[in-house]
Every structure is written in C-alpha cells, then in structure tokens.
C-alpha cells in the first residue's frame, strides 16, 4: 500500500516500510513525514496483526536526511526555526518507533545520513549492504546532530568515536560500522541484504509477545539504575509468564515440538 512518499508491504506478519522518494535519496520532507506517520499508525493497529517492522529505502539510498531543498509540498524543510520542525515532526515519530510493541529491523541499502542515520539506528537489528554508509552530515551545513544522535552514538560506540563522527562529518562505511559495534550484520549487496534482513524479520515475526517486552527493557537500561532494572525484569517476567505465548512455549518444550507463537 502507498502513503505519501512511503510504501508499506505486509507479508507473513512483517510490515516492510520503505522510504520512497529515490530521486532525492529518500530525503525526508513534510510530505514524507506525513506518510511515515500514516504508515506507522497502520503498523500500530492490533487489527493489522503486524509482528515485526522492517525499514528500508527505495533506490540507491536508505535516507539522506532532511530535505533541505523542500519536497514540493509547499513547506520547505528547516525554514525558520529548525528546532520547531524537530519537535513537531521528527520527535513524535522517533518516539513512536522507540515505543513499538514489536521488534524493528532496519535494512540500510545506501546512504544513511543526518536524521536518516537516526532512523537506521532505531532498529533493534541493524543490517546493511557493503555499499551502505553512515554520515553525521550536520556540520557540513552548519548544524548540530539531531534525531537523538547525541544520545545514541556515545552509548553505542563510545564518546570519542561519536564526537569524531559529528565533528569531522566523514562517511562511516558499513564494514567499519560493524567493526565498531554500531550495526549487527553486513551483506555483500542489496539483494543479499533484503534476503538476510527479511529472514531475520520473519523469524522475529514468528516469535512470542515477549520480544516486544525485551526491546523495551533494553531501551530502559539507558536511564535505569541497576535496582530499577531488577524491578523492571520482575514486572516484565510476570507479564510475559502470564501470556498465551509463554503457555505455548512451555507446552511445546514438554511435548518436544516447535512452538506456535501467536504474538499474544
């Protein structure tokens, strides 16, 4: 199905969301932001039974960041108060992705620059092709990192590497990103990327409801104390243990068969 400069395909309980403005390497403007929000609302609806979200880009790029030239929708990106567009557009979307009850896989097929890098790293499993690269491009246009980059990068790759990426604004190739621990998997080309990321997404979509709890617990580790995390684990274990999927998992273990999880 098509939204504004975004496509969404559903297969085997996996929703594949594609940034779809390849002529500008999927740069995000107001029109695409609207499409992304509409697509995410579809994914969030329990009636649509989506159990894993995969995000990728059309054409040669994943997402080249904000569309500074404007997207033809009548509202130029970053005109006037750039912070205002972040608060009203990007922040609610990124927070909605963070708070999803299902796992996210990102398949980075090319440039992931600026806020596009933040969308790439929002994935629980981040996959990339060898031709992909990551770029904190903000300093090149006199801006500062946004989209949560200054929160995520030092936690993922350490202070010195995060500051280096942001100050020098140099490309980080996919294989180096893997070596740094920024991403999870690298594939030889985009066909292999989509096959590999799709396989991961289908595995997650066939998993138990607790997968969504797990991803949220790890997000909470970034601000919780040890004691708080112990308490969170106990509360989440109570909830997971009461789920239908947990009952199915225990029954399958005792009966020596593969569990048939329903995401409930």
PDB file of C-alpha atoms in Angstrom:
ATOM      1  CA  UNK A   1       0.000   0.000   0.000  1.00  0.00           C
ATOM      2  CA  UNK A   2       1.127   3.546  -0.718  1.00  0.00           C
ATOM      3  CA  UNK A   3       1.288   6.520   1.606  1.00  0.00           C
ATOM      4  CA  UNK A   4       2.830   9.934   0.927  1.00  0.00           C
ATOM      5  CA  UNK A   5       6.351   9.093  -0.361  1.00  0.00           C
ATOM      6  CA  UNK A   6       6.280   5.913   1.714  1.00  0.00           C
ATOM      7  CA  UNK A   7       5.273   2.374   0.769  1.00  0.00           C
ATOM      8  CA  UNK A   8       4.184  -0.373   3.151  1.00  0.00           C
ATOM      9  CA  UNK A   9       4.047  -4.070   2.299  1.00  0.00           C
ATOM     10  CA  UNK A  10       2.695  -6.770   4.619  1.00  0.00           C
ATOM     11  CA  UNK A  11       3.821 -10.385   4.313  1.00  0.00           C
ATOM     12  CA  UNK A  12       3.900 -13.132   6.950  1.00  0.00           C
ATOM     13  CA  UNK A  13       3.130 -10.593   9.702  1.00  0.00           C
ATOM     14  CA  UNK A  14       6.146  -8.492   8.643  1.00  0.00           C
ATOM     15  CA  UNK A  15       5.491  -4.894   7.619  1.00  0.00           C
ATOM     16  CA  UNK A  16       8.191  -3.553   5.286  1.00  0.00           C
ATOM     17  CA  UNK A  17       8.190   0.241   5.378  1.00  0.00           C
ATOM     18  CA  UNK A  18      10.128   1.827   2.504  1.00  0.00           C
ATOM     19  CA  UNK A  19      11.237   5.440   2.289  1.00  0.00           C
ATOM     20  CA  UNK A  20      10.078   6.080  -1.279  1.00  0.00           C
ATOM     21  CA  UNK A  21      11.490   9.254  -2.807  1.00  0.00           C
ATOM     22  CA  UNK A  22      14.551   7.840  -4.580  1.00  0.00           C
ATOM     23  CA  UNK A  23      15.247  10.911  -6.727  1.00  0.00           C
ATOM     24  CA  UNK A  24      16.456  12.703  -3.575  1.00  0.00           C
ATOM     25  CA  UNK A  25      17.888   9.569  -1.928  1.00  0.00           C
ATOM     26  CA  UNK A  26      14.754   9.430   0.233  1.00  0.00           C
ATOM     27  CA  UNK A  27      15.396  12.748   1.956  1.00  0.00           C
ATOM     28  CA  UNK A  28      12.599  13.485   4.414  1.00  0.00           C
ATOM     29  CA  UNK A  29      10.344  16.493   3.994  1.00  0.00           C
ATOM     30  CA  UNK A  30       6.915  17.360   5.397  1.00  0.00           C
ATOM     31  CA  UNK A  31       5.127  15.158   2.853  1.00  0.00           C
ATOM     32  CA  UNK A  32       7.177  12.079   3.730  1.00  0.00           C
ATOM     33  CA  UNK A  33       6.802  12.786   7.442  1.00  0.00           C
ATOM     34  CA  UNK A  34       3.042  12.692   6.948  1.00  0.00           C
ATOM     35  CA  UNK A  35       3.325   9.411   5.061  1.00  0.00           C
ATOM     36  CA  UNK A  36       5.563   7.891   7.721  1.00  0.00           C
ATOM     37  CA  UNK A  37       3.085   8.766  10.456  1.00  0.00           C
ATOM     38  CA  UNK A  38       0.183   7.273   8.480  1.00  0.00           C
ATOM     39  CA  UNK A  39       2.136   4.087   7.785  1.00  0.00           C
ATOM     40  CA  UNK A  40       3.166   3.748  11.418  1.00  0.00           C
ATOM     41  CA  UNK A  41      -0.428   4.132  12.583  1.00  0.00           C
ATOM     42  CA  UNK A  42      -1.319   1.195  10.337  1.00  0.00           C
ATOM     43  CA  UNK A  43       1.510  -0.868  11.831  1.00  0.00           C
ATOM     44  CA  UNK A  44       0.445   0.016  15.383  1.00  0.00           C
ATOM     45  CA  UNK A  45      -3.168  -1.084  14.883  1.00  0.00           C
ATOM     46  CA  UNK A  46      -3.721  -4.515  16.505  1.00  0.00           C
ATOM     47  CA  UNK A  47      -6.272  -5.314  13.795  1.00  0.00           C
ATOM     48  CA  UNK A  48      -3.487  -5.476  11.189  1.00  0.00           C
ATOM     49  CA  UNK A  49      -1.524  -8.155  13.131  1.00  0.00           C
ATOM     50  CA  UNK A  50       1.932  -6.820  12.349  1.00  0.00           C
ATOM     51  CA  UNK A  51       4.534  -8.600  14.498  1.00  0.00           C
ATOM     52  CA  UNK A  52       7.766  -7.141  13.092  1.00  0.00           C
ATOM     53  CA  UNK A  53       8.597  -3.896  11.278  1.00  0.00           C
ATOM     54  CA  UNK A  54      11.363  -3.736   8.680  1.00  0.00           C
ATOM     55  CA  UNK A  55      12.522  -0.327   7.402  1.00  0.00           C
ATOM     56  CA  UNK A  56      14.484   0.255   4.188  1.00  0.00           C
ATOM     57  CA  UNK A  57      14.841   2.732   1.341  1.00  0.00           C
ATOM     58  CA  UNK A  58      13.934   2.734  -2.350  1.00  0.00           C
ATOM     59  CA  UNK A  59      16.675   3.038  -4.948  1.00  0.00           C
ATOM     60  CA  UNK A  60      20.298   3.802  -4.072  1.00  0.00           C
ATOM     61  CA  UNK A  61      19.793   5.266  -0.608  1.00  0.00           C
ATOM     62  CA  UNK A  62      18.277   4.422   2.747  1.00  0.00           C
ATOM     63  CA  UNK A  63      17.570   8.011   3.823  1.00  0.00           C
ATOM     64  CA  UNK A  64      19.800  11.007   3.130  1.00  0.00           C
ATOM     65  CA  UNK A  65      18.397  13.077   5.989  1.00  0.00           C
ATOM     66  CA  UNK A  66      16.148  16.104   5.937  1.00  0.00           C
ATOM     67  CA  UNK A  67      15.195  17.530   2.548  1.00  0.00           C
ATOM     68  CA  UNK A  68      16.775  20.973   2.870  1.00  0.00           C
ATOM     69  CA  UNK A  69      15.654  21.958  -0.641  1.00  0.00           C
ATOM     70  CA  UNK A  70      11.974  21.354   0.124  1.00  0.00           C
ATOM     71  CA  UNK A  71       9.875  18.497  -1.198  1.00  0.00           C
ATOM     72  CA  UNK A  72       7.400  20.405  -3.337  1.00  0.00           C
ATOM     73  CA  UNK A  73       4.643  20.101  -0.763  1.00  0.00           C
ATOM     74  CA  UNK A  74       4.632  23.836  -0.122  1.00  0.00           C
ATOM     75  CA  UNK A  75       6.502  23.594   3.164  1.00  0.00           C
ATOM     76  CA  UNK A  76      10.287  23.798   2.971  1.00  0.00           C
ATOM     77  CA  UNK A  77      12.242  21.702   5.449  1.00  0.00           C
ATOM     78  CA  UNK A  78      14.082  23.667   8.150  1.00  0.00           C
ATOM     79  CA  UNK A  79      12.714  27.034   7.101  1.00  0.00           C
ATOM     80  CA  UNK A  80      12.617  29.411  10.044  1.00  0.00           C
ATOM     81  CA  UNK A  81      13.015  27.570  13.333  1.00  0.00           C
ATOM     82  CA  UNK A  82      14.696  24.222  12.647  1.00  0.00           C
ATOM     83  CA  UNK A  83      14.111  23.096  16.227  1.00  0.00           C
ATOM     84  CA  UNK A  84      10.391  23.584  15.820  1.00  0.00           C
ATOM     85  CA  UNK A  85      10.224  21.107  12.920  1.00  0.00           C
ATOM     86  CA  UNK A  86      12.102  18.576  15.044  1.00  0.00           C
ATOM     87  CA  UNK A  87       9.721  18.924  17.974  1.00  0.00           C
ATOM     88  CA  UNK A  88       6.556  18.821  15.879  1.00  0.00           C
ATOM     89  CA  UNK A  89       7.578  16.304  13.216  1.00  0.00           C
ATOM     90  CA  UNK A  90      10.572  14.089  13.875  1.00  0.00           C
ATOM     91  CA  UNK A  91      10.471  13.660  17.653  1.00  0.00           C
ATOM     92  CA  UNK A  92       6.930  12.209  17.870  1.00  0.00           C
ATOM     93  CA  UNK A  93       7.752   9.778  15.059  1.00  0.00           C
ATOM     94  CA  UNK A  94      11.036   8.609  16.590  1.00  0.00           C
ATOM     95  CA  UNK A  95       9.381   8.203  19.989  1.00  0.00           C
ATOM     96  CA  UNK A  96       6.578   6.161  18.432  1.00  0.00           C
ATOM     97  CA  UNK A  97       9.176   3.873  16.855  1.00  0.00           C
ATOM     98  CA  UNK A  98      11.002   3.544  20.157  1.00  0.00           C
ATOM     99  CA  UNK A  99       7.774   2.626  21.929  1.00  0.00           C
ATOM    100  CA  UNK A 100       6.562  -0.004  19.445  1.00  0.00           C
ATOM    101  CA  UNK A 101       5.454  -3.307  20.957  1.00  0.00           C
ATOM    102  CA  UNK A 102       7.154  -5.269  18.159  1.00  0.00           C
ATOM    103  CA  UNK A 103      10.782  -5.675  17.030  1.00  0.00           C
ATOM    104  CA  UNK A 104      12.270  -3.412  14.348  1.00  0.00           C
ATOM    105  CA  UNK A 105      14.783  -4.484  11.699  1.00  0.00           C
ATOM    106  CA  UNK A 106      16.453  -1.833   9.552  1.00  0.00           C
ATOM    107  CA  UNK A 107      17.922  -2.750   6.153  1.00  0.00           C
ATOM    108  CA  UNK A 108      20.339   0.034   5.205  1.00  0.00           C
ATOM    109  CA  UNK A 109      20.809  -0.169   1.449  1.00  0.00           C
ATOM    110  CA  UNK A 110      22.837   3.004   0.838  1.00  0.00           C
ATOM    111  CA  UNK A 111      23.343   6.416   2.375  1.00  0.00           C
ATOM    112  CA  UNK A 112      22.044   6.841   5.931  1.00  0.00           C
ATOM    113  CA  UNK A 113      22.869  10.482   6.566  1.00  0.00           C
ATOM    114  CA  UNK A 114      21.779  13.095   9.071  1.00  0.00           C
ATOM    115  CA  UNK A 115      18.484  12.179  10.655  1.00  0.00           C
ATOM    116  CA  UNK A 116      18.408   9.227   8.253  1.00  0.00           C
ATOM    117  CA  UNK A 117      21.196   7.707  10.342  1.00  0.00           C
ATOM    118  CA  UNK A 118      18.977   8.056  13.414  1.00  0.00           C
ATOM    119  CA  UNK A 119      16.189   6.164  11.646  1.00  0.00           C
ATOM    120  CA  UNK A 120      18.676   3.439  10.698  1.00  0.00           C
ATOM    121  CA  UNK A 121      19.886   3.047  14.278  1.00  0.00           C
ATOM    122  CA  UNK A 122      16.374   2.905  15.741  1.00  0.00           C
ATOM    123  CA  UNK A 123      16.321  -0.727  14.610  1.00  0.00           C
ATOM    124  CA  UNK A 124      16.764  -3.482  17.163  1.00  0.00           C
ATOM    125  CA  UNK A 125      18.694  -5.372  14.490  1.00  0.00           C
ATOM    126  CA  UNK A 126      20.555  -3.097  12.051  1.00  0.00           C
ATOM    127  CA  UNK A 127      21.587  -4.691   8.763  1.00  0.00           C
ATOM    128  CA  UNK A 128      23.470  -3.032   5.901  1.00  0.00           C
ATOM    129  CA  UNK A 129      24.909  -3.818   2.495  1.00  0.00           C
ATOM    130  CA  UNK A 130      28.613  -3.285   1.833  1.00  0.00           C
ATOM    131  CA  UNK A 131      27.846  -0.206  -0.270  1.00  0.00           C
ATOM    132  CA  UNK A 132      25.979   1.473   2.594  1.00  0.00           C
ATOM    133  CA  UNK A 133      27.497   4.207   4.716  1.00  0.00           C
ATOM    134  CA  UNK A 134      26.559   6.277   7.751  1.00  0.00           C
ATOM    135  CA  UNK A 135      27.134  10.018   7.923  1.00  0.00           C
ATOM    136  CA  UNK A 136      26.606  12.657  10.582  1.00  0.00           C
ATOM    137  CA  UNK A 137      26.414  15.365   7.916  1.00  0.00           C
ATOM    138  CA  UNK A 138      25.182  18.231  10.084  1.00  0.00           C
ATOM    139  CA  UNK A 139      28.495  20.081  10.492  1.00  0.00           C
ATOM    140  CA  UNK A 140      28.783  20.308   6.695  1.00  0.00           C
ATOM    141  CA  UNK A 141      25.779  22.652   6.623  1.00  0.00           C
ATOM    142  CA  UNK A 142      26.428  24.484   9.892  1.00  0.00           C
ATOM    143  CA  UNK A 143      24.005  22.465  12.000  1.00  0.00           C
ATOM    144  CA  UNK A 144      24.262  20.172  15.029  1.00  0.00           C
ATOM    145  CA  UNK A 145      23.321  16.471  15.259  1.00  0.00           C
ATOM    146  CA  UNK A 146      19.653  15.738  15.871  1.00  0.00           C
ATOM    147  CA  UNK A 147      17.211  12.846  15.811  1.00  0.00           C
ATOM    148  CA  UNK A 148      18.680  11.567  19.075  1.00  0.00           C
ATOM    149  CA  UNK A 149      22.168  11.094  17.593  1.00  0.00           C
ATOM    150  CA  UNK A 150      23.952  12.687  20.560  1.00  0.00           C
ATOM    151  CA  UNK A 151      22.111  10.283  22.866  1.00  0.00           C
ATOM    152  CA  UNK A 152      22.571   7.081  20.892  1.00  0.00           C
ATOM    153  CA  UNK A 153      26.053   7.360  19.397  1.00  0.00           C
ATOM    154  CA  UNK A 154      28.162   7.662  22.581  1.00  0.00           C
ATOM    155  CA  UNK A 155      26.209   4.786  24.113  1.00  0.00           C
ATOM    156  CA  UNK A 156      26.689   2.583  21.051  1.00  0.00           C
ATOM    157  CA  UNK A 157      30.283   3.335  20.015  1.00  0.00           C
ATOM    158  CA  UNK A 158      31.778   5.430  22.821  1.00  0.00           C
ATOM    159  CA  UNK A 159      32.396   9.128  23.370  1.00  0.00           C
ATOM    160  CA  UNK A 160      35.481   9.638  21.192  1.00  0.00           C
ATOM    161  CA  UNK A 161      34.096   7.925  18.100  1.00  0.00           C
ATOM    162  CA  UNK A 162      30.733   9.676  18.454  1.00  0.00           C
ATOM    163  CA  UNK A 163      32.375  13.095  18.678  1.00  0.00           C
ATOM    164  CA  UNK A 164      34.688  12.241  15.771  1.00  0.00           C
ATOM    165  CA  UNK A 165      31.768  11.315  13.519  1.00  0.00           C
ATOM    166  CA  UNK A 166      29.921  14.503  14.438  1.00  0.00           C
ATOM    167  CA  UNK A 167      32.809  16.988  14.178  1.00  0.00           C
ATOM    168  CA  UNK A 168      34.534  15.630  11.072  1.00  0.00           C
ATOM    169  CA  UNK A 169      31.295  14.691   9.268  1.00  0.00           C
ATOM    170  CA  UNK A 170      33.043  11.875   7.399  1.00  0.00           C
ATOM    171  CA  UNK A 171      31.437   8.776   5.946  1.00  0.00           C
ATOM    172  CA  UNK A 172      31.486   5.631   8.069  1.00  0.00           C
ATOM    173  CA  UNK A 173      31.430   2.594   5.725  1.00  0.00           C
ATOM    174  CA  UNK A 174      29.166  -0.290   6.680  1.00  0.00           C
ATOM    175  CA  UNK A 175      32.014  -2.709   7.373  1.00  0.00           C
ATOM    176  CA  UNK A 176      33.695  -0.231   9.715  1.00  0.00           C
ATOM    177  CA  UNK A 177      30.349   0.404  11.419  1.00  0.00           C
ATOM    178  CA  UNK A 178      30.115  -3.347  12.005  1.00  0.00           C
ATOM    179  CA  UNK A 179      33.656  -3.417  13.404  1.00  0.00           C
ATOM    180  CA  UNK A 180      32.766  -0.568  15.779  1.00  0.00           C
ATOM    181  CA  UNK A 181      29.674  -2.401  17.020  1.00  0.00           C
ATOM    182  CA  UNK A 182      27.286   0.201  15.589  1.00  0.00           C
ATOM    183  CA  UNK A 183      25.376  -2.312  13.452  1.00  0.00           C
ATOM    184  CA  UNK A 184      24.675  -6.061  13.513  1.00  0.00           C
ATOM    185  CA  UNK A 185      25.080  -7.548  10.028  1.00  0.00           C
ATOM    186  CA  UNK A 186      26.710  -6.630   6.689  1.00  0.00           C
ATOM    187  CA  UNK A 187      25.775  -8.280   3.384  1.00  0.00           C
ATOM    188  CA  UNK A 188      27.601  -8.312   0.048  1.00  0.00           C
ATOM    189  CA  UNK A 189      24.944  -6.431  -1.929  1.00  0.00           C
ATOM    190  CA  UNK A 190      21.412  -5.099  -1.665  1.00  0.00           C
ATOM    191  CA  UNK A 191      19.793  -8.333  -2.856  1.00  0.00           C
ATOM    192  CA  UNK A 192      21.601 -10.280  -0.148  1.00  0.00           C
ATOM    193  CA  UNK A 193      20.718  -7.541   2.339  1.00  0.00           C
ATOM    194  CA  UNK A 194      16.993  -7.749   1.678  1.00  0.00           C
ATOM    195  CA  UNK A 195      17.073 -11.551   1.770  1.00  0.00           C
ATOM    196  CA  UNK A 196      19.033 -11.642   5.025  1.00  0.00           C
ATOM    197  CA  UNK A 197      17.132  -8.855   6.770  1.00  0.00           C
ATOM    198  CA  UNK A 198      13.858 -10.367   5.597  1.00  0.00           C
ATOM    199  CA  UNK A 199      14.797 -13.731   7.075  1.00  0.00           C
ATOM    200  CA  UNK A 200      15.560 -12.078  10.416  1.00  0.00           C
ATOM    201  CA  UNK A 201      12.284 -10.145  10.315  1.00  0.00           C
ATOM    202  CA  UNK A 202      10.262 -13.282   9.591  1.00  0.00           C
ATOM    203  CA  UNK A 203      11.949 -15.101  12.472  1.00  0.00           C
ATOM    204  CA  UNK A 204      11.079 -12.255  14.830  1.00  0.00           C
ATOM    205  CA  UNK A 205       7.510 -12.081  13.490  1.00  0.00           C
ATOM    206  CA  UNK A 206       7.073 -15.761  14.357  1.00  0.00           C
ATOM    207  CA  UNK A 207       8.339 -15.186  17.881  1.00  0.00           C
ATOM    208  CA  UNK A 208       6.489 -14.662  21.160  1.00  0.00           C
ATOM    209  CA  UNK A 209       4.921 -11.495  22.521  1.00  0.00           C
ATOM    210  CA  UNK A 210       7.852 -11.197  24.917  1.00  0.00           C
ATOM    211  CA  UNK A 211      10.115  -9.960  22.088  1.00  0.00           C
ATOM    212  CA  UNK A 212       8.418  -6.577  22.270  1.00  0.00           C
ATOM    213  CA  UNK A 213       8.955  -6.526  26.021  1.00  0.00           C
ATOM    214  CA  UNK A 214      12.641  -7.375  25.583  1.00  0.00           C
ATOM    215  CA  UNK A 215      13.295  -4.450  23.228  1.00  0.00           C
ATOM    216  CA  UNK A 216      11.581  -2.037  25.625  1.00  0.00           C
ATOM    217  CA  UNK A 217      13.586  -3.349  28.571  1.00  0.00           C
ATOM    218  CA  UNK A 218      16.836  -2.625  26.776  1.00  0.00           C
ATOM    219  CA  UNK A 219      15.722   0.908  25.966  1.00  0.00           C
ATOM    220  CA  UNK A 220      15.015   1.380  29.672  1.00  0.00           C
ATOM    221  CA  UNK A 221      18.556   0.345  30.606  1.00  0.00           C
ATOM    222  CA  UNK A 222      19.773   3.672  29.223  1.00  0.00           C
ATOM    223  CA  UNK A 223      18.241   5.567  32.127  1.00  0.00           C
ATOM    224  CA  UNK A 224      17.513   2.992  34.846  1.00  0.00           C
ATOM    225  CA  UNK A 225      19.692   2.189  37.830  1.00  0.00           C
ATOM    226  CA  UNK A 226      20.575  -1.464  38.480  1.00  0.00           C
ATOM    227  CA  UNK A 227      17.904  -1.770  41.175  1.00  0.00           C
ATOM    228  CA  UNK A 228      15.287  -0.284  38.840  1.00  0.00           C
ATOM    229  CA  UNK A 229      16.216  -2.740  36.120  1.00  0.00           C
ATOM    230  CA  UNK A 230      15.907  -5.683  38.505  1.00  0.00           C
ATOM    231  CA  UNK A 231      12.418  -4.498  39.406  1.00  0.00           C
ATOM    232  CA  UNK A 232      11.533  -4.000  35.729  1.00  0.00           C
ATOM    233  CA  UNK A 233      12.696  -7.534  34.918  1.00  0.00           C
ATOM    234  CA  UNK A 234      10.470  -8.940  37.654  1.00  0.00           C
ATOM    235  CA  UNK A 235       7.441  -6.985  36.443  1.00  0.00           C
ATOM    236  CA  UNK A 236       8.015  -7.893  32.802  1.00  0.00           C
ATOM    237  CA  UNK A 237       8.582 -11.552  33.697  1.00  0.00           C
ATOM    238  CA  UNK A 238       5.227 -11.594  35.487  1.00  0.00           C
ATOM    239  CA  UNK A 239       3.544 -10.177  32.385  1.00  0.00           C
ATOM    240  CA  UNK A 240       5.391 -12.461  29.964  1.00  0.00           C
ATOM    241  CA  UNK A 241       4.734 -15.518  32.110  1.00  0.00           C
ATOM    242  CA  UNK A 242       1.001 -14.842  32.025  1.00  0.00           C
ATOM    243  CA  UNK A 243       0.886 -14.626  28.214  1.00  0.00           C
ATOM    244  CA  UNK A 244      -0.593 -17.232  25.882  1.00  0.00           C
ATOM    245  CA  UNK A 245       2.762 -17.482  24.131  1.00  0.00           C
ATOM    246  CA  UNK A 246       4.507 -18.431  27.357  1.00  0.00           C
ATOM    247  CA  UNK A 247       1.975 -21.203  27.944  1.00  0.00           C
ATOM    248  CA  UNK A 248       2.531 -22.398  24.373  1.00  0.00           C
ATOM    249  CA  UNK A 249       6.305 -22.258  24.791  1.00  0.00           C
ATOM    250  CA  UNK A 250       6.216 -24.363  27.943  1.00  0.00           C
ATOM    251  CA  UNK A 251       3.835 -26.875  26.374  1.00  0.00           C
ATOM    252  CA  UNK A 252       5.997 -27.169  23.267  1.00  0.00           C
ATOM    253  CA  UNK A 253       9.096 -27.718  25.403  1.00  0.00           C
ATOM    254  CA  UNK A 254       7.442 -30.530  27.357  1.00  0.00           C
ATOM    255  CA  UNK A 255       5.999 -32.085  24.196  1.00  0.00           C
ATOM    256  CA  UNK A 256       9.334 -31.753  22.355  1.00  0.00           C
ATOM    257  CA  UNK A 257       7.889 -29.822  19.418  1.00  0.00           C
ATOM    258  CA  UNK A 258       8.360 -26.411  17.833  1.00  0.00           C
ATOM    259  CA  UNK A 259       6.192 -23.740  19.499  1.00  0.00           C
ATOM    260  CA  UNK A 260       3.473 -21.998  17.510  1.00  0.00           C
ATOM    261  CA  UNK A 261       3.551 -18.483  18.917  1.00  0.00           C
ATOM    262  CA  UNK A 262       0.680 -16.098  18.152  1.00  0.00           C
ATOM    263  CA  UNK A 263       2.105 -12.859  19.499  1.00  0.00           C
ATOM    264  CA  UNK A 264      -0.384 -12.884  22.367  1.00  0.00           C
TER     265      UNK A 264
END
